[in-house]
Amino acid sequence: MPDLADIYRAYIACLNRQDWAKLGSFVADDVSHNGRQFGLSGYREMLERDFDEIPDLSFNIELLVSDGPYVASRLAFDCSPRGRFLGLDVNGRKVSFAENVFYEFRDGKIVRVWSVIDKTAIEAQL
């Protein structure tokens, strides 16, 4: 069975390519995000919206810990969200921040995601 860290790295590469047709290879049909049942289609819509609102979005793994069935990751971002982002008037300014994310895997696919974005870091840059 493939290592969850390797699967996760391939998932991040899929996101950065915006290869939505392959998203289901990494994300389960019944995925939830921060306690909300999104399903694969809702999860994909959330990601597509993120890329639409942040044209230069790129997921960069800063820290990765795998302890099956869980993966913990700190993702680093350096991007320019359009308009409002997390309730803040960013309006295209470049901001750097991190997202701390925990994933639960089942049968090699992500079934639950818990995510916290460091909004304070963005506020300090504005």
Short mmCIF file of N, CA, C and O in Angstrom, two decimals, residues 7-126:
data_model
loop_
_atom_site.label_atom_id
_atom_site.label_comp_id
_atom_site.label_asym_id
_atom_site.label_seq_id
_atom_site.Cartn_x
_atom_site.Cartn_y
_atom_site.Cartn_z
N ILE A 7 0.92 9.85 -1.10
CA ILE A 7 -0.41 10.15 -1.65
C ILE A 7 -0.73 11.63 -1.45
O ILE A 7 -1.23 12.29 -2.36
N TYR A 8 -0.41 12.15 -0.27
CA TYR A 8 -0.69 13.55 0.03
C TYR A 8 0.09 14.48 -0.90
O TYR A 8 -0.45 15.45 -1.43
N ARG A 9 1.37 14.18 -1.11
CA ARG A 9 2.17 15.00 -2.03
C ARG A 9 1.58 14.98 -3.45
O ARG A 9 1.54 16.00 -4.14
N ALA A 10 1.10 13.83 -3.88
CA ALA A 10 0.47 13.73 -5.21
C ALA A 10 -0.84 14.52 -5.24
O ALA A 10 -1.17 15.15 -6.25
N TYR A 11 -1.57 14.51 -4.13
CA TYR A 11 -2.81 15.30 -4.01
C TYR A 11 -2.50 16.80 -4.14
O TYR A 11 -3.17 17.52 -4.89
N ILE A 12 -1.47 17.27 -3.45
CA ILE A 12 -1.09 18.69 -3.52
C ILE A 12 -0.66 19.04 -4.95
O ILE A 12 -1.03 20.10 -5.48
N ALA A 13 0.06 18.16 -5.60
CA ALA A 13 0.46 18.39 -7.00
C ALA A 13 -0.78 18.48 -7.90
O ALA A 13 -0.85 19.32 -8.80
N CYS A 14 -1.77 17.64 -7.63
CA CYS A 14 -3.03 17.66 -8.38
C CYS A 14 -3.72 19.01 -8.20
O CYS A 14 -4.21 19.60 -9.16
N LEU A 15 -3.75 19.51 -6.96
CA LEU A 15 -4.37 20.82 -6.71
C LEU A 15 -3.64 21.91 -7.46
O LEU A 15 -4.27 22.77 -8.10
N ASN A 16 -2.32 21.91 -7.39
CA ASN A 16 -1.55 22.96 -8.04
C ASN A 16 -1.68 22.93 -9.56
O ASN A 16 -1.57 23.98 -10.20
N ARG A 17 -1.94 21.77 -10.13
CA ARG A 17 -2.20 21.65 -11.57
C ARG A 17 -3.66 22.00 -11.91
O ARG A 17 -4.00 22.12 -13.07
N GLN A 18 -4.49 22.10 -10.86
CA GLN A 18 -5.94 22.28 -11.02
C GLN A 18 -6.51 21.17 -11.91
O GLN A 18 -7.35 21.39 -12.77
N ASP A 19 -6.05 19.97 -11.65
CA ASP A 19 -6.46 18.78 -12.41
C ASP A 19 -7.70 18.19 -11.75
O ASP A 19 -7.67 17.14 -11.12
N TRP A 20 -8.82 18.90 -11.91
CA TRP A 20 -10.05 18.55 -11.20
C TRP A 20 -10.57 17.17 -11.58
O TRP A 20 -11.22 16.51 -10.78
N ALA A 21 -10.27 16.71 -12.78
CA ALA A 21 -10.73 15.39 -13.21
C ALA A 21 -10.09 14.27 -12.37
O ALA A 21 -10.67 13.20 -12.21
N LYS A 22 -8.91 14.53 -11.80
CA LYS A 22 -8.21 13.52 -10.99
C LYS A 22 -8.44 13.70 -9.49
O LYS A 22 -7.96 12.90 -8.69
N LEU A 23 -9.18 14.72 -9.08
CA LEU A 23 -9.39 15.00 -7.66
C LEU A 23 -9.99 13.80 -6.94
O LEU A 23 -9.61 13.48 -5.81
N GLY A 24 -10.90 13.09 -7.59
CA GLY A 24 -11.54 11.91 -7.01
C GLY A 24 -10.58 10.76 -6.74
O GLY A 24 -10.93 9.83 -6.01
N SER A 25 -9.39 10.82 -7.31
CA SER A 25 -8.38 9.80 -7.01
C SER A 25 -7.81 9.98 -5.61
O SER A 25 -7.23 9.05 -5.05
N PHE A 26 -7.98 11.18 -5.05
CA PHE A 26 -7.40 11.52 -3.75
C PHE A 26 -8.43 11.83 -2.68
O PHE A 26 -8.13 11.76 -1.49
N VAL A 27 -9.63 12.20 -3.10
CA VAL A 27 -10.67 12.66 -2.17
C VAL A 27 -11.89 11.76 -2.29
O VAL A 27 -12.37 11.50 -3.40
N ALA A 28 -12.39 11.30 -1.16
CA ALA A 28 -13.55 10.40 -1.13
C ALA A 28 -14.83 11.14 -1.52
O ALA A 28 -14.95 12.36 -1.35
N ASP A 29 -15.80 10.38 -2.00
CA ASP A 29 -17.08 10.95 -2.42
C ASP A 29 -17.82 11.62 -1.26
O ASP A 29 -18.59 12.55 -1.48
N ASP A 30 -17.57 11.15 -0.03
CA ASP A 30 -18.30 11.68 1.13
C ASP A 30 -17.42 12.56 2.02
O ASP A 30 -17.64 12.66 3.23
N VAL A 31 -16.45 13.26 1.45
CA VAL A 31 -15.51 14.08 2.21
C VAL A 31 -16.23 15.19 2.98
O VAL A 31 -17.23 15.74 2.51
N SER A 32 -15.69 15.48 4.17
CA SER A 32 -16.18 16.62 4.94
C SER A 32 -15.02 17.57 5.21
O SER A 32 -13.85 17.16 5.22
N HIS A 33 -15.36 18.85 5.39
CA HIS A 33 -14.37 19.89 5.63
C HIS A 33 -14.83 20.73 6.81
O HIS A 33 -15.92 21.31 6.76
N ASN A 34 -14.01 20.76 7.86
CA ASN A 34 -14.34 21.50 9.09
C ASN A 34 -15.74 21.18 9.59
O ASN A 34 -16.50 22.07 9.98
N GLY A 35 -16.07 19.89 9.56
CA GLY A 35 -17.34 19.43 10.10
C GLY A 35 -18.53 19.55 9.16
O GLY A 35 -19.63 19.12 9.48
N ARG A 36 -18.32 20.13 7.99
CA ARG A 36 -19.41 20.27 7.01
C ARG A 36 -19.28 19.19 5.95
O ARG A 36 -18.22 19.00 5.38
N GLN A 37 -20.38 18.48 5.72
CA GLN A 37 -20.39 17.42 4.72
C GLN A 37 -20.46 18.06 3.34
O GLN A 37 -21.49 18.57 2.94
N PHE A 38 -19.34 18.09 2.63
CA PHE A 38 -19.26 18.71 1.31
C PHE A 38 -19.55 17.72 0.19
O PHE A 38 -20.14 18.06 -0.80
N GLY A 39 -19.03 16.51 0.35
CA GLY A 39 -19.02 15.60 -0.78
C GLY A 39 -17.95 16.04 -1.76
O GLY A 39 -17.47 17.17 -1.71
N LEU A 40 -17.58 15.16 -2.65
CA LEU A 40 -16.52 15.46 -3.61
C LEU A 40 -16.86 16.67 -4.47
O LEU A 40 -16.02 17.54 -4.70
N SER A 41 -18.10 16.79 -4.94
CA SER A 41 -18.45 17.90 -5.83
C SER A 41 -18.38 19.24 -5.08
O SER A 41 -17.89 20.24 -5.63
N GLY A 42 -18.83 19.27 -3.84
CA GLY A 42 -18.75 20.50 -3.05
C GLY A 42 -17.31 20.88 -2.73
O GLY A 42 -16.94 22.06 -2.73
N TYR A 43 -16.50 19.88 -2.47
CA TYR A 43 -15.08 20.10 -2.18
C TYR A 43 -14.38 20.67 -3.42
O TYR A 43 -13.62 21.63 -3.33
N ARG A 44 -14.70 20.09 -4.57
CA ARG A 44 -14.13 20.59 -5.82
C ARG A 44 -14.58 22.03 -6.09
O ARG A 44 -13.76 22.87 -6.47
N GLU A 45 -15.85 22.32 -5.86
CA GLU A 45 -16.35 23.70 -6.05
C GLU A 45 -15.62 24.68 -5.14
O GLU A 45 -15.28 25.79 -5.56
N MET A 46 -15.36 24.28 -3.89
CA MET A 46 -14.64 25.14 -2.95
C MET A 46 -13.23 25.43 -3.49
O MET A 46 -12.79 26.59 -3.50
N LEU A 47 -12.54 24.41 -3.98
CA LEU A 47 -11.19 24.60 -4.51
C LEU A 47 -11.19 25.44 -5.78
O LEU A 47 -10.34 26.32 -5.95
N GLU A 48 -12.14 25.19 -6.66
CA GLU A 48 -12.23 25.99 -7.89
C GLU A 48 -12.48 27.46 -7.57
O GLU A 48 -11.90 28.35 -8.19
N ARG A 49 -13.33 27.72 -6.58
CA ARG A 49 -13.61 29.09 -6.14
C ARG A 49 -12.33 29.73 -5.56
O ARG A 49 -12.02 30.88 -5.85
N ASP A 50 -11.58 28.94 -4.78
CA ASP A 50 -10.32 29.46 -4.23
C ASP A 50 -9.38 29.90 -5.35
O ASP A 50 -8.79 30.97 -5.29
N PHE A 51 -9.24 29.08 -6.38
CA PHE A 51 -8.35 29.42 -7.49
C PHE A 51 -8.89 30.59 -8.31
O PHE A 51 -8.11 31.37 -8.85
N ASP A 52 -10.21 30.73 -8.38
CA ASP A 52 -10.80 31.86 -9.08
C ASP A 52 -10.55 33.16 -8.31
O ASP A 52 -10.22 34.19 -8.90
N GLU A 53 -10.68 33.10 -6.99
CA GLU A 53 -10.51 34.30 -6.15
C GLU A 53 -9.04 34.62 -5.90
O GLU A 53 -8.70 35.74 -5.54
N ILE A 54 -8.17 33.62 -6.09
CA ILE A 54 -6.72 33.81 -5.87
C ILE A 54 -5.99 33.23 -7.09
O ILE A 54 -5.55 32.08 -7.07
N PRO A 55 -5.88 34.01 -8.16
CA PRO A 55 -5.32 33.48 -9.41
C PRO A 55 -3.90 32.91 -9.28
O PRO A 55 -3.55 32.00 -10.02
N ASP A 56 -3.10 33.42 -8.36
CA ASP A 56 -1.73 32.93 -8.22
C ASP A 56 -1.59 31.94 -7.05
O ASP A 56 -0.50 31.74 -6.52
N LEU A 57 -2.69 31.29 -6.70
CA LEU A 57 -2.69 30.34 -5.59
C LEU A 57 -1.78 29.15 -5.89
O LEU A 57 -1.82 28.58 -6.98
N SER A 58 -0.96 28.81 -4.91
CA SER A 58 -0.10 27.64 -5.00
C SER A 58 0.03 27.05 -3.60
O SER A 58 0.33 27.76 -2.65
N PHE A 59 -0.20 25.76 -3.50
CA PHE A 59 -0.09 25.04 -2.23
C PHE A 59 1.36 24.58 -2.07
O PHE A 59 1.87 23.85 -2.92
N ASN A 60 2.00 25.00 -0.99
CA ASN A 60 3.39 24.66 -0.74
C ASN A 60 3.51 23.98 0.61
O ASN A 60 3.20 24.59 1.64
N ILE A 61 3.95 22.74 0.62
CA ILE A 61 4.07 21.99 1.86
C ILE A 61 5.30 22.49 2.62
O ILE A 61 6.42 22.41 2.12
N GLU A 62 5.05 23.00 3.82
CA GLU A 62 6.13 23.48 4.68
C GLU A 62 6.49 22.41 5.72
O GLU A 62 7.64 22.27 6.11
N LEU A 63 5.49 21.67 6.16
CA LEU A 63 5.67 20.64 7.17
C LEU A 63 4.67 19.53 6.89
O LEU A 63 3.51 19.81 6.56
N LEU A 64 5.11 18.29 7.02
CA LEU A 64 4.24 17.16 6.74
C LEU A 64 4.54 16.03 7.72
O LEU A 64 5.69 15.62 7.85
N VAL A 65 3.51 15.59 8.42
CA VAL A 65 3.63 14.48 9.36
C VAL A 65 2.55 13.48 9.01
O VAL A 65 1.38 13.84 8.86
N SER A 66 2.94 12.23 8.87
CA SER A 66 1.99 11.17 8.53
C SER A 66 2.00 10.12 9.63
O SER A 66 3.05 9.60 9.98
N ASP A 67 0.82 9.86 10.18
CA ASP A 67 0.64 8.84 11.20
C ASP A 67 -0.71 8.18 10.92
O ASP A 67 -1.71 8.56 11.50
N GLY A 68 -0.71 7.27 9.93
CA GLY A 68 -1.91 6.67 9.41
C GLY A 68 -2.95 6.33 10.45
O GLY A 68 -2.59 5.83 11.49
N PRO A 69 -4.19 6.66 10.21
CA PRO A 69 -4.77 7.14 8.96
C PRO A 69 -4.78 8.67 8.81
O PRO A 69 -5.57 9.24 8.06
N TYR A 70 -3.88 9.37 9.55
CA TYR A 70 -3.91 10.83 9.54
C TYR A 70 -2.65 11.42 8.91
O TYR A 70 -1.56 10.85 9.02
N VAL A 71 -2.85 12.59 8.29
CA VAL A 71 -1.76 13.40 7.79
C VAL A 71 -1.98 14.80 8.35
O VAL A 71 -3.10 15.32 8.31
N ALA A 72 -0.92 15.38 8.87
CA ALA A 72 -0.94 16.77 9.33
C ALA A 72 0.02 17.55 8.45
O ALA A 72 1.12 17.08 8.16
N SER A 73 -0.41 18.74 8.05
CA SER A 73 0.41 19.52 7.14
C SER A 73 0.29 21.00 7.47
O SER A 73 -0.77 21.48 7.85
N ARG A 74 1.41 21.69 7.33
CA ARG A 74 1.41 23.15 7.38
C ARG A 74 1.71 23.60 5.96
O ARG A 74 2.78 23.30 5.41
N LEU A 75 0.75 24.27 5.37
CA LEU A 75 0.88 24.75 4.01
C LEU A 75 1.23 26.23 4.02
O LEU A 75 0.63 27.01 4.78
N ALA A 76 2.19 26.62 3.21
CA ALA A 76 2.61 28.01 3.12
C ALA A 76 2.08 28.62 1.84
O ALA A 76 2.11 27.98 0.77
N PHE A 77 1.58 29.84 1.96
CA PHE A 77 1.01 30.55 0.81
C PHE A 77 1.66 31.92 0.69
O PHE A 77 1.90 32.60 1.69
N ASP A 78 1.90 32.34 -0.52
CA ASP A 78 2.39 33.67 -0.85
C ASP A 78 1.61 34.05 -2.10
O ASP A 78 1.98 33.64 -3.21
N CYS A 79 0.52 34.78 -1.92
CA CYS A 79 -0.41 34.97 -3.04
C CYS A 79 -1.12 36.31 -2.94
O CYS A 79 -0.98 37.04 -1.96
N SER A 80 -1.92 36.61 -3.96
CA SER A 80 -2.61 37.90 -4.08
C SER A 80 -4.11 37.70 -4.29
O SER A 80 -4.60 37.76 -5.43
N PRO A 81 -4.86 37.46 -3.21
CA PRO A 81 -6.32 37.29 -3.35
C PRO A 81 -6.97 38.55 -3.91
O PRO A 81 -6.59 39.67 -3.56
N ARG A 82 -7.95 38.34 -4.76
CA ARG A 82 -8.72 39.48 -5.28
C ARG A 82 -9.76 39.88 -4.24
O ARG A 82 -10.28 39.02 -3.54
N GLY A 83 -10.07 41.14 -4.17
CA GLY A 83 -11.17 41.59 -3.31
C GLY A 83 -10.98 41.20 -1.86
O GLY A 83 -9.91 41.32 -1.29
N ARG A 84 -12.07 40.68 -1.27
CA ARG A 84 -12.06 40.29 0.14
C ARG A 84 -11.65 38.83 0.28
O ARG A 84 -12.05 37.99 -0.50
N PHE A 85 -10.85 38.58 1.32
CA PHE A 85 -10.39 37.22 1.61
C PHE A 85 -10.47 37.05 3.11
O PHE A 85 -9.89 37.84 3.86
N LEU A 86 -11.23 36.06 3.55
CA LEU A 86 -11.45 35.81 4.97
C LEU A 86 -12.01 37.05 5.68
O LEU A 86 -11.69 37.33 6.83
N GLY A 87 -12.82 37.80 4.95
CA GLY A 87 -13.43 38.99 5.52
C GLY A 87 -12.51 40.20 5.54
O GLY A 87 -12.87 41.24 6.10
N LEU A 88 -11.34 40.09 4.94
CA LEU A 88 -10.37 41.18 4.93
C LEU A 88 -10.26 41.77 3.53
O LEU A 88 -10.29 41.04 2.54
N ASP A 89 -10.12 43.08 3.44
CA ASP A 89 -9.96 43.75 2.14
C ASP A 89 -8.52 43.64 1.68
O ASP A 89 -7.69 44.50 1.95
N VAL A 90 -8.22 42.56 0.98
CA VAL A 90 -6.86 42.32 0.50
C VAL A 90 -6.68 43.03 -0.85
O VAL A 90 -5.65 43.65 -1.10
N ASN A 91 -7.67 42.92 -1.72
CA ASN A 91 -7.72 43.64 -2.99
C ASN A 91 -6.46 43.51 -3.84
O ASN A 91 -5.92 44.48 -4.33
N GLY A 92 -5.98 42.28 -3.99
CA GLY A 92 -4.87 42.02 -4.89
C GLY A 92 -3.49 42.22 -4.29
O GLY A 92 -2.49 41.97 -4.97
N ARG A 93 -3.41 42.65 -3.04
CA ARG A 93 -2.08 42.79 -2.41
C ARG A 93 -1.51 41.41 -2.13
O ARG A 93 -2.25 40.48 -1.79
N LYS A 94 -0.20 41.28 -2.25
CA LYS A 94 0.46 40.01 -1.96
C LYS A 94 0.53 39.83 -0.45
O LYS A 94 0.94 40.73 0.26
N VAL A 95 0.09 38.67 0.01
CA VAL A 95 0.14 38.32 1.42
C VAL A 95 0.75 36.93 1.58
O VAL A 95 0.63 36.08 0.70
N SER A 96 1.39 36.73 2.71
CA SER A 96 1.96 35.43 3.05
C SER A 96 1.30 34.94 4.32
O SER A 96 1.11 35.72 5.27
N PHE A 97 0.92 33.67 4.32
CA PHE A 97 0.26 33.10 5.49
C PHE A 97 0.38 31.59 5.44
O PHE A 97 0.84 31.03 4.45
N ALA A 98 -0.02 30.96 6.53
CA ALA A 98 0.02 29.50 6.60
C ALA A 98 -1.37 28.95 6.89
O ALA A 98 -2.24 29.65 7.43
N GLU A 99 -1.54 27.71 6.52
CA GLU A 99 -2.76 26.96 6.84
C GLU A 99 -2.30 25.66 7.51
O GLU A 99 -1.44 24.97 6.98
N ASN A 100 -2.85 25.39 8.67
CA ASN A 100 -2.58 24.14 9.36
C ASN A 100 -3.76 23.21 9.09
O ASN A 100 -4.91 23.57 9.35
N VAL A 101 -3.46 22.04 8.53
CA VAL A 101 -4.51 21.15 8.07
C VAL A 101 -4.26 19.72 8.57
O VAL A 101 -3.13 19.24 8.54
N PHE A 102 -5.34 19.09 9.01
CA PHE A 102 -5.31 17.67 9.38
C PHE A 102 -6.25 16.94 8.44
O PHE A 102 -7.35 17.42 8.15
N TYR A 103 -5.81 15.80 7.97
CA TYR A 103 -6.59 14.98 7.05
C TYR A 103 -6.75 13.59 7.64
O TYR A 103 -5.81 13.05 8.20
N GLU A 104 -7.93 13.02 7.45
CA GLU A 104 -8.13 11.62 7.77
C GLU A 104 -8.33 10.88 6.46
O GLU A 104 -9.12 11.30 5.61
N PHE A 105 -7.61 9.78 6.31
CA PHE A 105 -7.69 8.96 5.10
C PHE A 105 -8.42 7.66 5.38
O PHE A 105 -8.34 7.11 6.48
N ARG A 106 -9.12 7.19 4.37
CA ARG A 106 -9.75 5.87 4.40
C ARG A 106 -9.57 5.28 3.00
O ARG A 106 -9.90 5.92 2.00
N ASP A 107 -9.02 4.09 2.93
CA ASP A 107 -8.77 3.42 1.65
C ASP A 107 -7.97 4.30 0.70
O ASP A 107 -8.24 4.34 -0.51
N GLY A 108 -6.99 5.03 1.25
CA GLY A 108 -6.11 5.84 0.42
C GLY A 108 -6.67 7.17 -0.03
O GLY A 108 -6.05 7.86 -0.83
N LYS A 109 -7.87 7.54 0.46
CA LYS A 109 -8.49 8.80 0.04
C LYS A 109 -8.83 9.66 1.26
O LYS A 109 -9.11 9.15 2.34
N ILE A 110 -8.83 10.95 1.05
CA ILE A 110 -9.17 11.91 2.11
C ILE A 110 -10.66 11.84 2.39
O ILE A 110 -11.48 12.00 1.47
N VAL A 111 -11.03 11.62 3.66
CA VAL A 111 -12.44 11.58 4.03
C VAL A 111 -12.84 12.74 4.94
O VAL A 111 -13.99 13.15 4.95
N ARG A 112 -11.86 13.25 5.72
CA ARG A 112 -12.16 14.40 6.58
C ARG A 112 -10.98 15.36 6.58
O ARG A 112 -9.83 14.93 6.61
N VAL A 113 -11.32 16.65 6.57
CA VAL A 113 -10.32 17.70 6.57
C VAL A 113 -10.68 18.70 7.67
O VAL A 113 -11.83 19.12 7.78
N TRP A 114 -9.68 19.04 8.48
CA TRP A 114 -9.83 20.11 9.47
C TRP A 114 -8.77 21.14 9.14
O TRP A 114 -7.58 20.82 9.06
N SER A 115 -9.17 22.39 8.97
CA SER A 115 -8.26 23.42 8.46
C SER A 115 -8.41 24.72 9.25
O SER A 115 -9.52 25.15 9.54
N VAL A 116 -7.25 25.33 9.55
CA VAL A 116 -7.23 26.65 10.20
C VAL A 116 -6.21 27.50 9.46
O VAL A 116 -5.04 27.12 9.34
N ILE A 117 -6.65 28.66 8.97
CA ILE A 117 -5.78 29.60 8.28
C ILE A 117 -5.34 30.67 9.26
O ILE A 117 -6.15 31.17 10.05
N ASP A 118 -4.08 31.05 9.21
CA ASP A 118 -3.52 32.07 10.09
C ASP A 118 -3.94 33.46 9.61
O ASP A 118 -3.19 34.17 8.95
N LYS A 119 -5.17 33.82 9.96
CA LYS A 119 -5.74 35.12 9.55
C LYS A 119 -4.98 36.28 10.19
O LYS A 119 -4.83 37.34 9.58
N THR A 120 -4.46 36.10 11.39
CA THR A 120 -3.72 37.14 12.08
C THR A 120 -2.49 37.57 11.28
O THR A 120 -2.15 38.75 11.23
N ALA A 121 -1.83 36.60 10.63
CA ALA A 121 -0.67 36.93 9.80
C ALA A 121 -1.06 37.82 8.63
O ALA A 121 -0.32 38.74 8.27
N ILE A 122 -2.23 37.57 8.05
CA ILE A 122 -2.70 38.40 6.94
C ILE A 122 -3.04 39.81 7.44
O ILE A 122 -2.66 40.80 6.83
N GLU A 123 -3.74 39.87 8.57
CA GLU A 123 -4.11 41.18 9.14
C GLU A 123 -2.88 42.03 9.41
O GLU A 123 -2.88 43.24 9.16
N ALA A 124 -1.81 41.42 9.90
CA ALA A 124 -0.57 42.15 10.20
C ALA A 124 0.07 42.74 8.95
O ALA A 124 0.75 43.76 9.03
N GLN A 125 -0.18 42.12 7.80
CA GLN A 125 0.42 42.61 6.54
C GLN A 125 -0.43 43.69 5.90
O GLN A 125 0.06 44.40 5.01
N LEU A 126 -1.66 43.83 6.32
CA LEU A 126 -2.55 44.83 5.73
C LEU A 126 -2.49 46.09 6.57
O LEU A 126 -2.75 47.16 6.21
#
